[in-house]
Amino acid sequence: MVTARAAATFDPDGRSAAAARGFVRDALLGWGLPEVVDDAVVLVSELVTNAVVHAGTPAEVCCLREEGSVRIEVTDHHPERGLPSLGDGPVHASDRFADPDGEGGRGLLMCSALAERWGVEYAAGRKTVWFRLTLPAQVPGTRYAVPATPGSDLPSGPGPVHAAVVQLDEDGRVLAWNPDAEALFQYPAAAVLGCPWADLAVWPQSPARGLGLTDTLRMARWEGGYGVRRPDGREVEVYGVQVRLRDTEGVPSTLCLLVLEPDRAVLRSPARALPGERPDPAGPRLDLLAGPVATDDLDTLLQRTVERARDLLDGDAAYLLLTTDDEAEFEVRAATGLTAGHRRHARFPVGTGNRYDSARLPSVHEDLSARPTGLPLLTDSGMRSLVTVPLKVEGRLIGSLGIAAAVPGRYDNEDALRLQFAADRVALAVESTRLTELERLRRGSLSFLVEASDLLAGTLEHEQTLALMAQMAVPTLASWCAVYTTADHAATARLAFVLHEDEDRIDPLRDLLGKTPAPEAGPTHGGVRFWTAPAETVEAAGLDGPELAGLLGETVLLALTARNRVIGLLVLGVPAGVRFRQEILELAEDLSRRAALALDNSRLYSERTATSQALQRSLLPPDLPEIPGVEVDVYYQAAGEGNEVGGDFYDLFTIREGTYGFAIGDVCGTGPEAASVTGLARHSLRLLAREGLDAPQVLRRLNAAILDEGARSRFLTLLYGELTPRPDGSTELSLVCAGHPLPLRLRTDGQVDRAATPQPLLGVMDDLDLTAEHLVLAPGEVLLCVTDGVTERREGRRMLGDDGLAEVLTGCTGLTAGAVAARVQRAVERFAPEPPSDDMAILTLRVPTQRHA
């Protein structure tokens, strides 16, 4: 006797076999027959392929449920009467099924191997291949929970049962209205399309009804009774099932299936109590949302859900899984009673399980020892029975809820249906809260990346950039971090920085990574690679101890790629038993891209700075020579970040025994261009002075050399002199001040006067008329030589000037040469709050009051 029937027709194209497989699978699972699904799907796939590919006609598939068996028929419209060759007898050559190895006969051969009985029936213009699969005896295991047959509750009336189908859009307006809806409610479709459903539905407004019509329409699934108003004003009581849907473009709608209240058994789930009915004491309705829960706290909501589900169904453990964005994997988000076996945020495919398991249907697992589930979550957990239900929103799988017990056979079909009803109510709250969490995480990620970019852009120091990378990753992304860097064209990385959220573990972690072979730099493309070498080092070397306990969990590598070259590796790790969440890995990838560019910029800056400083140091004079009977001190500061030499320069050198040359000058401008003329001037002065030329001749030759530079030449102010200590303790000087600030002489009585007169600067005219000026410094007197960075120090309209400098120098009577230079330097800095913007050089010469032997 046939107790259920399902049929469908498939067009002759390449997609029909897959569609037929899905149809048969859904039909058999809906009947609660998972044991025969696999064999039936294989056979139907082959037979439909024969029909649509070889016969080239549509295929009709019919599934019949019989007492103790399932009969499936596949019908095509090909007239040939081909039969498979099952033995060694002759077969007509034109028979397309004669070759047992060919595609045409394989389906029938498989029927003979898998089915209890099979056959081929012919009629005019059609051929039907059928097979029967015997249902196995019921054994402890897994079965799908489906509503039981209502039995005596089925409606019995004089006329047909009308099932109205009403589809509503996102705003609750009528999109579709079938003929049964017209018959039940007496509205033609044209009169109600586009009308608000609230104008037709009479929704109960009572304290017992927690949700209004608008909120109910947004639930994933709801069923219950209410009224619908007819055109004459009368109400008709209906029982309805509402399901939230989403079309291929993602637009949501609500599908309402409605029957008259006396016909409610057609739609009603047996475990659901109707309004006004006394609830079944053996099966009270489950409510997983009892108690206030913050709508934006997903972890709290999920944890309270599993704990309440476990308590309501008297379980020993419970868990809740959420799907990833692509619905390909489950992620463990909450569990109770499984602390020894589950890992928070662990992932596994949605299809994990065996042939009797499905995450998309409510299931009852009677004895996990007889038929284990494929969930790694329950491995070695000691649980024997399990009931699982899917969490769905608008037809989309978002998660799975499971309750387990340590004894077999704890749960039955009614428990699964009651749990499914409760899960349907909580699914929308979970999805809404999860979307809120994702939005919060997205905003937090953007804020994190913006802050990271600002911090990384705020430094060009290589070591500081390494430290910033690690500090941003720990503890936001991982519990520990290591940064490896690579030299040019090197495949092996070098450990450059290590950080752990627990400072006491930094040294043990650094030691462990030092013993672990460095990872290879790898390709330049992005992506996350898992790294097991540290854990292998611990195992191979037998390392243990409290400092390493629980240190190593999942470890990942991210290439630091900048300018199409791998410059290092970012290593992130979490403690034992913890896995990285996908959104954390994606955020780490974004950070690694920004950090790589910052690290490469800092490397380039460090290399450029080192080169620049090496070249600039070559322009500075070596250590100043000691001059018997004369104290000398110099203060020098170049303007601009990273500059050690600018347009100002000084020099002090030996010309011949007993005679020394000194110079202080200022090239027009600052920076490298001015520094190049500085080098020319300093080296030329030494060479020319040692050739025996006097001071005016030295400067005229230098002037010619500057003019020979052509477009690169710059005018130069220069104070050049020669000094010779005398036996009486004084010092004789010969000076030429070519356009430079005049030197100041501090006498022992505190009087300050100019020690030279101005003459033409260098680098402007070909012929210069320069003369040397002579003076003698007595013991205790000071000669102060500065550049215009000192005298032109400004604050607003005020300028230090020659007079201000002379006033400072007046107070330096009796000070050493170094103390005089330091006091002038402090006076310049204190003159204005802003730091000096021009190069500055200070050269002081002082004849001590007593000569040292």
mmCIF file of N, CA and C in Angstrom, residues 10 26 30 140 176 399 439 457 478 489 503 520 590 606 608 811 826 841:
data_model
loop_
_atom_site.group_PDB
_atom_site.id
_atom_site.type_symbol
_atom_site.label_atom_id
_atom_site.label_comp_id
_atom_site.label_asym_id
_atom_site.label_seq_id
_atom_site.Cartn_x
_atom_site.Cartn_y
_atom_site.Cartn_z
ATOM 1 N N PHE A 10 11.844 16.490 -15.222
ATOM 2 C CA PHE A 10 13.089 17.220 -15.456
ATOM 3 C C PHE A 10 13.363 17.301 -16.956
ATOM 4 N N ASP A 26 15.558 15.179 -0.892
ATOM 5 C CA ASP A 26 14.627 15.933 -0.052
ATOM 6 C C ASP A 26 13.369 15.131 0.252
ATOM 7 N N GLY A 30 12.477 14.004 3.963
ATOM 8 C CA GLY A 30 11.214 14.489 4.494
ATOM 9 C C GLY A 30 10.341 13.383 5.045
ATOM 10 N N PRO A 140 18.932 1.494 16.892
ATOM 11 C CA PRO A 140 19.316 2.756 17.547
ATOM 12 C C PRO A 140 20.248 3.541 16.642
ATOM 13 N N ALA A 176 1.223 38.359 -3.599
ATOM 14 C CA ALA A 176 0.605 37.254 -4.338
ATOM 15 C C ALA A 176 -0.624 36.776 -3.588
ATOM 16 N N GLY A 399 23.109 28.516 11.739
ATOM 17 C CA GLY A 399 23.749 27.832 12.846
ATOM 18 C C GLY A 399 23.074 26.522 13.173
ATOM 19 N N GLU A 439 29.001 44.413 12.612
ATOM 20 C CA GLU A 439 29.136 45.827 12.321
ATOM 21 C C GLU A 439 30.074 46.491 13.322
ATOM 22 N N ALA A 457 53.009 55.593 10.440
ATOM 23 C CA ALA A 457 53.472 56.739 9.653
ATOM 24 C C ALA A 457 54.194 57.771 10.504
ATOM 25 N N ALA A 478 46.604 38.675 18.708
ATOM 26 C CA ALA A 478 47.193 37.405 19.144
ATOM 27 C C ALA A 478 47.783 37.598 20.531
ATOM 28 N N HIS A 489 67.694 39.693 -1.271
ATOM 29 C CA HIS A 489 67.860 38.426 -2.009
ATOM 30 C C HIS A 489 68.133 37.249 -1.075
ATOM 31 N N GLU A 503 54.846 39.492 30.059
ATOM 32 C CA GLU A 503 56.254 39.872 29.951
ATOM 33 C C GLU A 503 57.190 38.762 30.417
ATOM 34 N N GLU A 520 60.909 30.191 5.872
ATOM 35 C CA GLU A 520 61.291 30.742 4.585
ATOM 36 C C GLU A 520 60.401 31.925 4.259
ATOM 37 N N ASP A 590 45.462 42.801 6.698
ATOM 38 C CA ASP A 590 45.458 44.249 6.443
ATOM 39 C C ASP A 590 46.584 44.932 7.202
ATOM 40 N N SER A 606 66.543 54.566 7.030
ATOM 41 C CA SER A 606 67.735 54.295 7.831
ATOM 42 C C SER A 606 68.965 54.168 6.959
ATOM 43 N N ARG A 608 69.367 55.471 3.923
ATOM 44 C CA ARG A 608 69.683 56.778 3.359
ATOM 45 C C ARG A 608 70.321 57.688 4.400
ATOM 46 N N GLY A 811 79.196 89.646 29.612
ATOM 47 C CA GLY A 811 79.076 88.916 30.870
ATOM 48 C C GLY A 811 79.909 87.669 30.935
ATOM 49 N N ARG A 826 73.293 79.111 24.690
ATOM 50 C CA ARG A 826 72.078 79.164 25.503
ATOM 51 C C ARG A 826 71.331 80.466 25.270
ATOM 52 N N ALA A 841 77.081 78.271 13.903
ATOM 53 C CA ALA A 841 78.417 77.856 14.304
ATOM 54 C C ALA A 841 79.003 78.938 15.220
#
